[in-house]
Amino acid sequence: MVTVNPSGQHPKLAVVGVALDGSVASWGIPPLSEAQTLIGVPSLLTHFADHPARKVPLTGAVESWIPLLKQELAQGSLVLLASGDPLFFGIGRLLTEHFPPEQLAFYPQVSSVQLALNRLQIPWQEATILSVHGRGLEQLESILKQGSSPVVVLTDPQHSPYLLAQLIRDLRLPTHYQAWVCSQLGSPQEQIVPLEEGQAQTFPSPNLMVLRRVEREPDPSHWPLVGIPDDQFHTFPDQPGLITKQAIRLLTLGSLQLPQTGVVWDIGAGTGSVAIEMARLSAGLQVYAIERNAMGVRLIERNIERFGLENVQVIAGAAPEVLESLPDPDRVLLGGGGKAMGSLLPLLQARLRPQGVLVANFATLETCSETLQWLRSQGWQVRVEHIQISRSIPLAEGTRFAPLNPVYLLQGIPSSQNMRKP
């Protein structure tokens, strides 16, 4: 527990936050007015050129300042000037590792993150804030894939706003972010500008990037015949990545060997992305999207409406119970399965029409193996592919690959003697 000095005197090392315009918060004025020694980087010391205290400039790596600070403290109290809030991605954490609590006191100024979000009028009680200064981009990737919003990223010269915009583009997220670059906040040169996709622009330092998730208006003129971008679908608000990714969709469609006309069951349709792709390929296909999750059912309905399709029907409920009233399928796409697999596979074998094809996407080896063994025991011709896809993303001046979750893609074709006659 940190105790207050009963004498009322300031601790020997007072860390005072300073804005870019040189202002300090009211609680930082007393230690500044009493300071005999001011220590800090030259840019901050410049604001206090008229202060009578002795000035000690800090240069070089931050870690190299610790011996000098200890040396100065041995001679008496001093005030260390820091940017914004010293305990918010600042020097504060380093100081707490090298000095006892009774030697430290912090007097923060408003942080750049507070200024940025208040300037943009974005409530920030749920903001995700991270720094890529001297770090990699893995944490930012994870946050973006989760669809977090708002997100504030403290940049550095190696991880510029333009590079971060490239990262967002290359991740091909199922969500869309509106972005701003906020530079030199709190100074007369303050600048806040929107960052457009592909905009190769440099910004004054220091700067940070603010990202806010927005609903992107669909653009039918840019929809391809097949392989719709992930961000054109409505997805789960809390799990935007829970969608069959574009590349997996294309491989799945190839394995289904879709006919021009016929009936398709998409069991465990999720957001309906594959069902939408199938229905758009041929108006002669009647696609039944079976989904037991209520939110999933609503998402499929919204995606059907978005793409203006009349040959997709949503079936709310769990398989195999809801399959009884449906027409026999020419193709079946199966997602997941879990405990219902044991009762579902015999039904699919009985209902699948001649020359039918079963395709399944599995996330786990166990469920894939269970399905594979049962189908082979019934004489099916089965093929399994382990799909591992990585996407290129920027890494400083180079490129690296970020993997998607692996998928087991199973294709099963039954023997004619096991199929029920139409």
CSV table of C-alpha atoms in Angstrom, one decimal:
chain,number,residue,atom,x,y,z
A,1,MET,CA,0.0,0.0,0.0
A,2,VAL,CA,1.3,3.5,-0.9
A,3,THR,CA,1.2,5.9,2.0
A,4,VAL,CA,1.2,9.7,1.8
A,5,ASN,CA,4.2,11.5,3.2
A,6,PRO,CA,2.9,12.8,6.5
A,7,SER,CA,5.1,15.9,6.3
A,8,GLY,CA,3.2,17.0,3.3
A,9,GLN,CA,6.5,17.4,1.3
A,10,HIS,CA,6.6,16.1,-2.3
A,11,PRO,CA,8.4,12.9,-2.9
A,12,LYS,CA,11.9,13.3,-4.3
A,13,LEU,CA,11.0,12.3,-7.9
A,14,ALA,CA,7.9,14.1,-9.1
A,15,VAL,CA,6.9,13.1,-12.6
A,16,VAL,CA,4.8,15.8,-14.2
A,17,GLY,CA,2.9,15.2,-17.4
A,18,VAL,CA,3.2,17.9,-20.1
A,19,ALA,CA,1.0,18.5,-23.1
A,20,LEU,CA,2.6,19.3,-26.5
A,21,ASP,CA,1.7,22.9,-26.0
A,22,GLY,CA,3.7,23.0,-22.7
A,23,SER,CA,0.7,23.1,-20.4
A,24,VAL,CA,0.3,21.0,-17.3
A,25,ALA,CA,-2.7,20.0,-15.2
A,26,SER,CA,-3.4,22.1,-12.1
A,27,TRP,CA,-2.1,19.4,-9.7
A,28,GLY,CA,1.2,19.5,-11.5
A,29,ILE,CA,1.8,23.2,-10.8
A,30,PRO,CA,2.9,23.0,-7.1
A,31,PRO,CA,5.8,20.5,-7.7
A,32,LEU,CA,6.9,22.5,-10.8
A,33,SER,CA,6.9,25.8,-8.9
A,34,GLU,CA,9.0,24.3,-6.1
A,35,ALA,CA,11.4,22.5,-8.4
A,36,GLN,CA,15.1,23.1,-8.0
A,37,THR,CA,16.0,20.8,-10.9
A,38,LEU,CA,14.0,20.0,-14.1
A,39,ILE,CA,15.0,17.0,-16.0
A,40,GLY,CA,13.5,15.8,-19.3
A,41,VAL,CA,13.9,15.5,-23.1
A,42,PRO,CA,15.0,18.8,-24.8
A,43,SER,CA,11.6,19.3,-26.5
A,44,LEU,CA,9.8,19.4,-23.1
A,45,LEU,CA,12.5,21.4,-21.4
A,46,THR,CA,12.1,24.1,-24.1
A,47,HIS,CA,8.6,24.9,-22.7
A,48,PHE,CA,10.2,25.9,-19.4
A,49,ALA,CA,13.1,27.9,-20.6
A,50,ASP,CA,12.2,30.8,-18.2
A,51,HIS,CA,11.9,28.5,-15.2
A,52,PRO,CA,14.7,29.3,-12.7
A,53,ALA,CA,15.4,25.6,-12.0
A,54,ARG,CA,18.6,23.9,-13.2
A,55,LYS,CA,17.9,22.0,-16.5
A,56,VAL,CA,19.2,18.5,-17.1
A,57,PRO,CA,18.5,17.2,-20.7
A,58,LEU,CA,17.8,13.5,-21.3
A,59,THR,CA,19.0,11.9,-24.5
A,60,GLY,CA,19.4,8.4,-25.9
A,61,ALA,CA,17.5,5.2,-25.0
A,62,VAL,CA,14.9,5.6,-22.1
A,63,GLU,CA,16.6,2.7,-20.2
A,64,SER,CA,19.8,4.7,-20.1
A,65,TRP,CA,18.1,7.5,-18.1
A,66,ILE,CA,17.8,5.5,-15.0
A,67,PRO,CA,21.4,5.8,-13.7
A,68,LEU,CA,21.3,9.6,-14.3
A,69,LEU,CA,18.0,9.9,-12.5
A,70,LYS,CA,19.4,8.0,-9.5
A,71,GLN,CA,22.5,10.2,-9.6
A,72,GLU,CA,20.4,13.4,-9.6
A,73,LEU,CA,18.1,12.1,-6.8
A,74,ALA,CA,21.1,11.5,-4.6
A,75,GLN,CA,21.7,15.3,-4.7
A,76,GLY,CA,18.1,16.3,-3.9
A,77,SER,CA,14.5,16.4,-5.2
A,78,LEU,CA,13.8,16.9,-8.9
A,79,VAL,CA,11.0,17.1,-11.3
A,80,LEU,CA,10.9,14.8,-14.3
A,81,LEU,CA,9.0,16.1,-17.3
A,82,ALA,CA,7.0,13.5,-19.2
A,83,SER,CA,4.5,13.5,-22.1
A,84,GLY,CA,0.9,13.3,-21.2
A,85,ASP,CA,0.1,10.6,-18.6
A,86,PRO,CA,3.4,9.0,-17.5
A,87,LEU,CA,1.6,5.8,-16.5
A,88,PHE,CA,-0.1,5.4,-19.8
A,89,PHE,CA,2.3,3.9,-22.3
A,90,GLY,CA,4.9,6.3,-20.8
A,91,ILE,CA,8.0,6.3,-18.7
A,92,GLY,CA,5.9,5.6,-15.5
A,93,ARG,CA,6.1,1.8,-15.7
A,94,LEU,CA,9.9,1.8,-16.1
A,95,LEU,CA,10.2,4.2,-13.1
A,96,THR,CA,8.1,1.9,-10.9
A,97,GLU,CA,10.5,-0.9,-11.7
A,98,HIS,CA,13.6,1.0,-10.5
A,99,PHE,CA,12.4,3.3,-7.7
A,100,PRO,CA,10.4,2.5,-4.5
A,101,PRO,CA,6.8,3.9,-4.3
A,102,GLU,CA,7.7,6.4,-1.6
A,103,GLN,CA,10.2,8.1,-3.9
A,104,LEU,CA,7.7,8.6,-6.7
A,105,ALA,CA,4.7,10.8,-7.3
A,106,PHE,CA,2.8,11.2,-10.7
A,107,TYR,CA,1.0,14.3,-11.9
A,108,PRO,CA,-0.6,13.3,-15.2
A,109,GLN,CA,-1.7,15.6,-18.0
A,110,VAL,CA,-4.5,14.5,-20.4
A,111,SER,CA,-3.3,11.7,-22.6
A,112,SER,CA,-3.2,11.8,-26.4
A,113,VAL,CA,-5.8,9.0,-26.5
A,114,GLN,CA,-8.2,11.0,-24.4
A,115,LEU,CA,-7.7,14.0,-26.7
A,116,ALA,CA,-8.2,12.0,-29.9
A,117,LEU,CA,-11.4,10.3,-28.8
A,118,ASN,CA,-12.8,13.5,-27.4
A,119,ARG,CA,-12.0,15.4,-30.5
A,120,LEU,CA,-13.8,12.7,-32.6
A,121,GLN,CA,-16.6,12.5,-30.1
A,122,ILE,CA,-16.2,8.8,-29.7
A,123,PRO,CA,-17.1,7.4,-26.2
A,124,TRP,CA,-14.0,5.4,-25.1
A,125,GLN,CA,-15.0,3.5,-22.0
A,126,GLU,CA,-14.9,0.3,-24.1
A,127,ALA,CA,-12.0,1.3,-26.3
A,128,THR,CA,-9.2,-1.1,-27.0
A,129,ILE,CA,-5.8,0.7,-26.7
A,130,LEU,CA,-2.5,-0.7,-27.7
A,131,SER,CA,0.9,0.5,-28.8
A,132,VAL,CA,3.0,-0.9,-31.7
A,133,HIS,CA,5.9,1.2,-30.7
A,134,GLY,CA,8.9,-1.1,-30.9
A,135,ARG,CA,6.5,-4.1,-31.0
A,136,GLY,CA,5.1,-6.5,-33.6
A,137,LEU,CA,1.6,-6.4,-35.1
A,138,GLU,CA,0.3,-9.7,-33.8
A,139,GLN,CA,-1.8,-8.2,-31.0
A,140,LEU,CA,-3.3,-5.7,-33.4
A,141,GLU,CA,-4.2,-8.5,-35.9
A,142,SER,CA,-6.0,-10.4,-33.1
A,143,ILE,CA,-7.9,-7.3,-32.0
A,144,LEU,CA,-9.0,-6.5,-35.6
A,145,LYS,CA,-10.1,-10.1,-36.3
A,146,GLN,CA,-12.3,-9.9,-33.2
A,147,GLY,CA,-14.0,-6.8,-34.6
A,148,SER,CA,-13.2,-4.7,-31.5
A,149,SER,CA,-14.3,-1.1,-31.6
A,150,PRO,CA,-13.1,1.6,-31.1
A,151,VAL,CA,-9.4,0.7,-31.4
A,152,VAL,CA,-6.6,3.2,-30.7
A,153,VAL,CA,-3.1,2.4,-32.0
A,154,LEU,CA,-0.1,4.4,-30.8
A,155,THR,CA,2.3,4.3,-33.8
A,156,ASP,CA,6.0,4.6,-34.4
A,157,PRO,CA,8.0,5.4,-37.5
A,158,GLN,CA,8.3,1.7,-38.4
A,159,HIS,CA,4.6,1.1,-38.0
A,160,SER,CA,3.1,4.2,-39.7
A,161,PRO,CA,-0.6,4.8,-40.3
A,162,TYR,CA,-0.1,3.9,-43.9
A,163,LEU,CA,1.5,0.6,-43.0
A,164,LEU,CA,-1.4,-0.1,-40.6
A,165,ALA,CA,-3.9,0.7,-43.3
A,166,GLN,CA,-2.1,-1.9,-45.5
A,167,LEU,CA,-2.4,-4.4,-42.8
A,168,ILE,CA,-6.1,-3.9,-42.4
A,169,ARG,CA,-6.6,-4.2,-46.2
A,170,ASP,CA,-4.5,-7.4,-46.5
A,171,LEU,CA,-6.3,-9.1,-43.5
A,172,ARG,CA,-9.5,-9.0,-45.6
A,173,LEU,CA,-11.6,-8.6,-42.5
A,174,PRO,CA,-15.3,-9.4,-42.5
A,175,THR,CA,-15.8,-6.0,-40.9
A,176,HIS,CA,-15.0,-2.5,-42.0
A,177,TYR,CA,-13.3,0.2,-40.1
A,178,GLN,CA,-13.4,3.9,-40.4
A,179,ALA,CA,-9.9,5.3,-39.7
A,180,TRP,CA,-8.5,8.7,-38.6
A,181,VAL,CA,-4.9,9.7,-38.0
A,182,CYS,CA,-4.4,12.2,-35.1
A,183,SER,CA,-1.1,14.0,-35.1
A,184,GLN,CA,0.6,16.3,-32.6
A,185,LEU,CA,-2.5,16.4,-30.3
A,186,GLY,CA,-2.6,19.3,-27.9
A,187,SER,CA,-0.3,21.5,-29.9
A,188,PRO,CA,-1.0,24.4,-32.2
A,189,GLN,CA,-0.1,22.1,-35.1
A,190,GLU,CA,-2.7,19.5,-34.1
A,191,GLN,CA,-4.2,17.6,-37.0
A,192,ILE,CA,-6.9,15.0,-37.3
A,193,VAL,CA,-7.6,13.6,-40.8
A,194,PRO,CA,-9.5,10.6,-42.1
A,195,LEU,CA,-7.4,7.9,-43.6
A,196,GLU,CA,-8.7,6.5,-46.9
A,197,GLU,CA,-7.9,3.0,-48.0
A,198,GLY,CA,-4.7,2.9,-50.1
A,199,GLN,CA,-3.8,6.5,-49.2
A,200,ALA,CA,0.0,6.8,-49.3
A,201,GLN,CA,0.4,9.8,-47.0
A,202,THR,CA,2.9,10.7,-44.3
A,203,PHE,CA,1.8,12.4,-41.1
A,204,PRO,CA,3.6,14.5,-38.5
A,205,SER,CA,4.9,12.8,-35.4
A,206,PRO,CA,3.8,11.9,-32.8
A,207,ASN,CA,0.6,10.4,-34.1
A,208,LEU,CA,-1.9,7.7,-33.4
A,209,MET,CA,-4.6,6.0,-35.3
A,210,VAL,CA,-8.3,5.6,-34.3
A,211,LEU,CA,-10.4,2.9,-35.8
A,212,ARG,CA,-14.2,2.6,-35.5
A,213,ARG,CA,-16.2,-0.3,-36.8
A,214,VAL,CA,-18.9,0.8,-39.2
A,215,GLU,CA,-21.5,-1.0,-41.3
A,216,ARG,CA,-20.3,-0.9,-44.9
A,217,GLU,CA,-22.8,-0.2,-47.6
A,218,PRO,CA,-22.7,-3.1,-50.1
A,219,ASP,CA,-21.7,-2.3,-53.7
A,220,PRO,CA,-23.5,-4.8,-56.0
A,221,SER,CA,-21.5,-3.5,-59.0
A,222,HIS,CA,-18.4,-5.0,-57.5
A,223,TRP,CA,-19.8,-8.4,-56.6
A,224,PRO,CA,-18.1,-11.1,-58.5
A,225,LEU,CA,-19.9,-14.1,-60.0
A,226,VAL,CA,-18.4,-16.2,-57.2
A,227,GLY,CA,-16.0,-15.5,-54.3
A,228,ILE,CA,-17.8,-12.6,-52.6
A,229,PRO,CA,-15.5,-10.7,-50.2
A,230,ASP,CA,-16.2,-11.6,-46.6
A,231,ASP,CA,-17.0,-8.0,-45.6
A,232,GLN,CA,-20.0,-8.0,-47.9
A,233,PHE,CA,-21.9,-10.4,-45.6
A,234,HIS,CA,-23.7,-9.6,-42.4
A,235,THR,CA,-21.9,-11.4,-39.6
A,236,PHE,CA,-22.2,-12.0,-35.9
A,237,PRO,CA,-21.6,-8.7,-34.1
A,238,ASP,CA,-19.5,-10.3,-31.3
A,239,GLN,CA,-17.8,-12.8,-33.5
A,240,PRO,CA,-17.3,-11.3,-37.0
A,241,GLY,CA,-14.7,-13.8,-37.9
A,242,LEU,CA,-17.3,-16.7,-37.5
A,243,ILE,CA,-17.9,-17.0,-41.3
A,244,THR,CA,-16.7,-19.4,-43.9
A,245,LYS,CA,-13.9,-17.4,-45.4
A,246,GLN,CA,-13.8,-16.6,-49.1
A,247,ALA,CA,-11.0,-19.0,-50.0
A,248,ILE,CA,-12.7,-21.9,-48.1
A,249,ARG,CA,-16.0,-21.1,-49.7
A,250,LEU,CA,-14.4,-21.5,-53.2
A,251,LEU,CA,-12.9,-24.8,-52.3
A,252,THR,CA,-16.2,-26.0,-50.8
A,253,LEU,CA,-18.1,-25.0,-53.9
A,254,GLY,CA,-15.6,-26.9,-56.1
A,255,SER,CA,-16.0,-30.1,-54.0
A,256,LEU,CA,-19.8,-29.9,-54.2
A,257,GLN,CA,-19.7,-30.2,-58.0
A,258,LEU,CA,-23.0,-28.3,-58.2
A,259,PRO,CA,-25.5,-29.2,-60.9
A,260,GLN,CA,-27.5,-26.5,-62.8
A,261,THR,CA,-30.7,-27.6,-61.1
A,262,GLY,CA,-31.5,-29.5,-58.0
A,263,VAL,CA,-31.9,-29.3,-54.2
A,264,VAL,CA,-29.1,-28.4,-51.8
A,265,TRP,CA,-29.1,-28.7,-48.0
A,266,ASP,CA,-26.7,-26.5,-46.2
A,267,ILE,CA,-26.8,-27.9,-42.6
A,268,GLY,CA,-25.3,-25.6,-40.0
A,269,ALA,CA,-25.3,-22.7,-42.4
A,270,GLY,CA,-24.0,-20.1,-40.0
A,271,THR,CA,-24.3,-16.7,-41.6
A,272,GLY,CA,-25.4,-18.3,-44.9
A,273,SER,CA,-22.3,-17.3,-46.9
A,274,VAL,CA,-21.9,-20.6,-48.7
A,275,ALA,CA,-25.7,-20.9,-49.3
A,276,ILE,CA,-25.7,-17.4,-50.8
A,277,GLU,CA,-22.8,-18.3,-53.1
A,278,MET,CA,-24.6,-21.5,-54.3
A,279,ALA,CA,-27.9,-19.8,-54.9
A,280,ARG,CA,-26.2,-17.0,-57.0
A,281,LEU,CA,-24.5,-19.5,-59.3
A,282,SER,CA,-27.8,-20.9,-60.6
A,283,ALA,CA,-31.4,-19.9,-60.3
A,284,GLY,CA,-32.2,-23.6,-60.9
A,285,LEU,CA,-30.9,-24.6,-57.5
A,286,GLN,CA,-33.2,-24.6,-54.5
A,287,VAL,CA,-31.0,-24.1,-51.4
A,288,TYR,CA,-32.2,-24.8,-47.9
A,289,ALA,CA,-30.1,-23.1,-45.2
A,290,ILE,CA,-30.6,-25.0,-41.9
A,291,GLU,CA,-29.4,-23.2,-38.8
A,292,ARG,CA,-30.4,-23.7,-35.2
A,293,ASN,CA,-28.8,-20.5,-33.8
A,294,ALA,CA,-31.4,-17.7,-33.7
A,295,MET,CA,-28.9,-15.0,-34.4
A,296,GLY,CA,-27.6,-17.1,-37.3
A,297,VAL,CA,-31.1,-17.5,-38.7
A,298,ARG,CA,-31.5,-13.7,-38.7
A,299,LEU,CA,-28.2,-13.2,-40.3
A,300,ILE,CA,-29.0,-15.6,-43.1
A,301,GLU,CA,-32.3,-13.8,-43.7
A,302,ARG,CA,-30.5,-10.4,-43.8
A,303,ASN,CA,-28.0,-11.8,-46.3
A,304,ILE,CA,-30.7,-13.2,-48.5
A,305,GLU,CA,-32.3,-9.8,-48.5
A,306,ARG,CA,-29.0,-8.1,-49.2
A,307,PHE,CA,-28.3,-10.2,-52.2
A,308,GLY,CA,-31.9,-10.3,-53.5
A,309,LEU,CA,-32.2,-14.1,-53.7
A,310,GLU,CA,-35.4,-16.0,-54.1
A,311,ASN,CA,-34.0,-19.5,-54.2
A,312,VAL,CA,-32.7,-19.7,-50.6
A,313,GLN,CA,-35.0,-20.8,-47.8
A,314,VAL,CA,-34.0,-20.6,-44.2
A,315,ILE,CA,-35.0,-23.6,-42.0
A,316,ALA,CA,-34.7,-22.7,-38.3
A,317,GLY,CA,-33.9,-25.7,-36.1
A,318,ALA,CA,-31.5,-28.5,-35.5
A,319,ALA,CA,-30.8,-31.4,-37.8
A,320,PRO,CA,-31.9,-34.1,-38.2
A,321,GLU,CA,-35.3,-33.2,-36.7
A,322,VAL,CA,-36.0,-30.4,-39.2
A,323,LEU,CA,-35.0,-32.3,-42.3
A,324,GLU,CA,-38.1,-34.6,-42.5
A,325,SER,CA,-40.3,-32.2,-44.5
A,326,LEU,CA,-37.6,-31.1,-46.9
A,327,PRO,CA,-37.3,-32.5,-50.5
A,328,ASP,CA,-34.5,-35.0,-50.9
A,329,PRO,CA,-31.2,-33.3,-51.7
A,330,ASP,CA,-28.9,-33.6,-54.7
A,331,ARG,CA,-26.1,-32.1,-52.6
A,332,VAL,CA,-25.5,-31.8,-48.9
A,333,LEU,CA,-23.1,-29.4,-47.2
A,334,LEU,CA,-22.5,-30.2,-43.6
A,335,GLY,CA,-20.8,-28.0,-41.1
A,336,GLY,CA,-19.9,-29.2,-37.6
A,337,GLY,CA,-22.2,-32.0,-36.6
A,338,GLY,CA,-21.0,-32.8,-33.1
A,339,LYS,CA,-23.1,-35.3,-31.1
A,340,ALA,CA,-25.8,-35.4,-33.8
A,341,MET,CA,-23.5,-36.9,-36.3
A,342,GLY,CA,-24.3,-40.5,-35.4
A,343,SER,CA,-28.0,-40.0,-36.2
A,344,LEU,CA,-27.5,-37.6,-39.0
A,345,LEU,CA,-25.2,-39.6,-41.3
A,346,PRO,CA,-27.6,-42.6,-41.8
A,347,LEU,CA,-30.4,-40.2,-42.6
A,348,LEU,CA,-28.3,-38.4,-45.2
A,349,GLN,CA,-27.3,-41.7,-46.8
A,350,ALA,CA,-31.0,-42.6,-47.0
A,351,ARG,CA,-32.2,-39.3,-48.4
A,352,LEU,CA,-29.4,-38.3,-50.8
A,353,ARG,CA,-30.5,-38.7,-54.4
A,354,PRO,CA,-28.6,-40.7,-57.1
A,355,GLN,CA,-25.3,-39.1,-58.2
A,356,GLY,CA,-25.5,-37.1,-55.0
A,357,VAL,CA,-22.5,-35.6,-53.2
A,358,LEU,CA,-21.9,-34.9,-49.5
A,359,VAL,CA,-19.3,-32.2,-48.5
A,360,ALA,CA,-18.4,-31.4,-44.9
A,361,ASN,CA,-16.2,-28.7,-43.4
A,362,PHE,CA,-14.7,-29.7,-40.0
A,363,ALA,CA,-12.7,-27.7,-37.5
A,364,THR,CA,-11.6,-30.7,-35.5
A,365,LEU,CA,-9.8,-33.9,-36.5
A,366,GLU,CA,-12.0,-36.0,-34.2
A,367,THR,CA,-15.3,-35.1,-35.9
A,368,CYS,CA,-13.7,-35.5,-39.3
A,369,SER,CA,-12.3,-38.9,-38.4
A,370,GLU,CA,-15.6,-40.1,-37.0
A,371,THR,CA,-17.4,-39.1,-40.2
A,372,LEU,CA,-14.7,-40.6,-42.5
A,373,GLN,CA,-14.8,-43.9,-40.7
A,374,TRP,CA,-18.6,-44.2,-40.9
A,375,LEU,CA,-18.8,-43.3,-44.5
A,376,ARG,CA,-16.1,-45.8,-45.5
A,377,SER,CA,-17.8,-48.5,-43.5
A,378,GLN,CA,-20.8,-47.9,-45.7
A,379,GLY,CA,-18.9,-48.2,-48.9
A,380,TRP,CA,-18.7,-44.5,-49.7
A,381,GLN,CA,-15.9,-43.0,-51.8
A,382,VAL,CA,-14.3,-40.5,-49.5
A,383,ARG,CA,-11.7,-37.8,-50.0
A,384,VAL,CA,-10.3,-35.5,-47.2
A,385,GLU,CA,-8.2,-32.4,-47.7
A,386,HIS,CA,-6.5,-30.5,-45.0
A,387,ILE,CA,-6.9,-26.9,-46.0
A,388,GLN,CA,-4.3,-24.5,-44.5
A,389,ILE,CA,-4.4,-21.0,-46.0
A,390,SER,CA,-2.2,-18.1,-45.1
A,391,ARG,CA,-2.5,-14.5,-46.2
A,392,SER,CA,0.3,-12.1,-46.9
A,393,ILE,CA,0.4,-9.0,-44.6
A,394,PRO,CA,3.0,-6.2,-44.3
A,395,LEU,CA,5.9,-6.5,-41.9
A,396,ALA,CA,7.9,-3.3,-41.7
A,397,GLU,CA,9.5,-3.1,-45.1
A,398,GLY,CA,8.7,-6.7,-46.0
A,399,THR,CA,5.9,-9.3,-46.0
A,400,ARG,CA,4.9,-12.2,-43.8
A,401,PHE,CA,2.0,-14.6,-43.8
A,402,ALA,CA,-0.8,-14.9,-41.3
A,403,PRO,CA,-2.6,-18.2,-41.2
A,404,LEU,CA,-6.3,-18.8,-41.2
A,405,ASN,CA,-7.8,-21.5,-39.0
A,406,PRO,CA,-7.2,-24.9,-40.7
A,407,VAL,CA,-10.2,-26.8,-42.1
A,408,TYR,CA,-10.7,-30.4,-42.9
A,409,LEU,CA,-12.7,-30.6,-46.2
A,410,LEU,CA,-14.4,-33.9,-46.7
A,411,GLN,CA,-16.1,-35.1,-49.9
A,412,GLY,CA,-18.2,-38.2,-49.9
A,413,ILE,CA,-19.9,-40.0,-52.8
A,414,PRO,CA,-22.1,-43.0,-51.8
A,415,SER,CA,-22.2,-46.3,-53.6
A,416,SER,CA,-25.3,-46.8,-55.6
A,417,GLN,CA,-26.6,-49.8,-53.5
A,418,ASN,CA,-26.7,-47.6,-50.4
A,419,MET,CA,-28.8,-44.8,-52.0
A,420,ARG,CA,-32.6,-44.7,-51.8
A,421,LYS,CA,-34.2,-44.6,-55.2
A,422,PRO,CA,-35.9,-41.2,-56.0
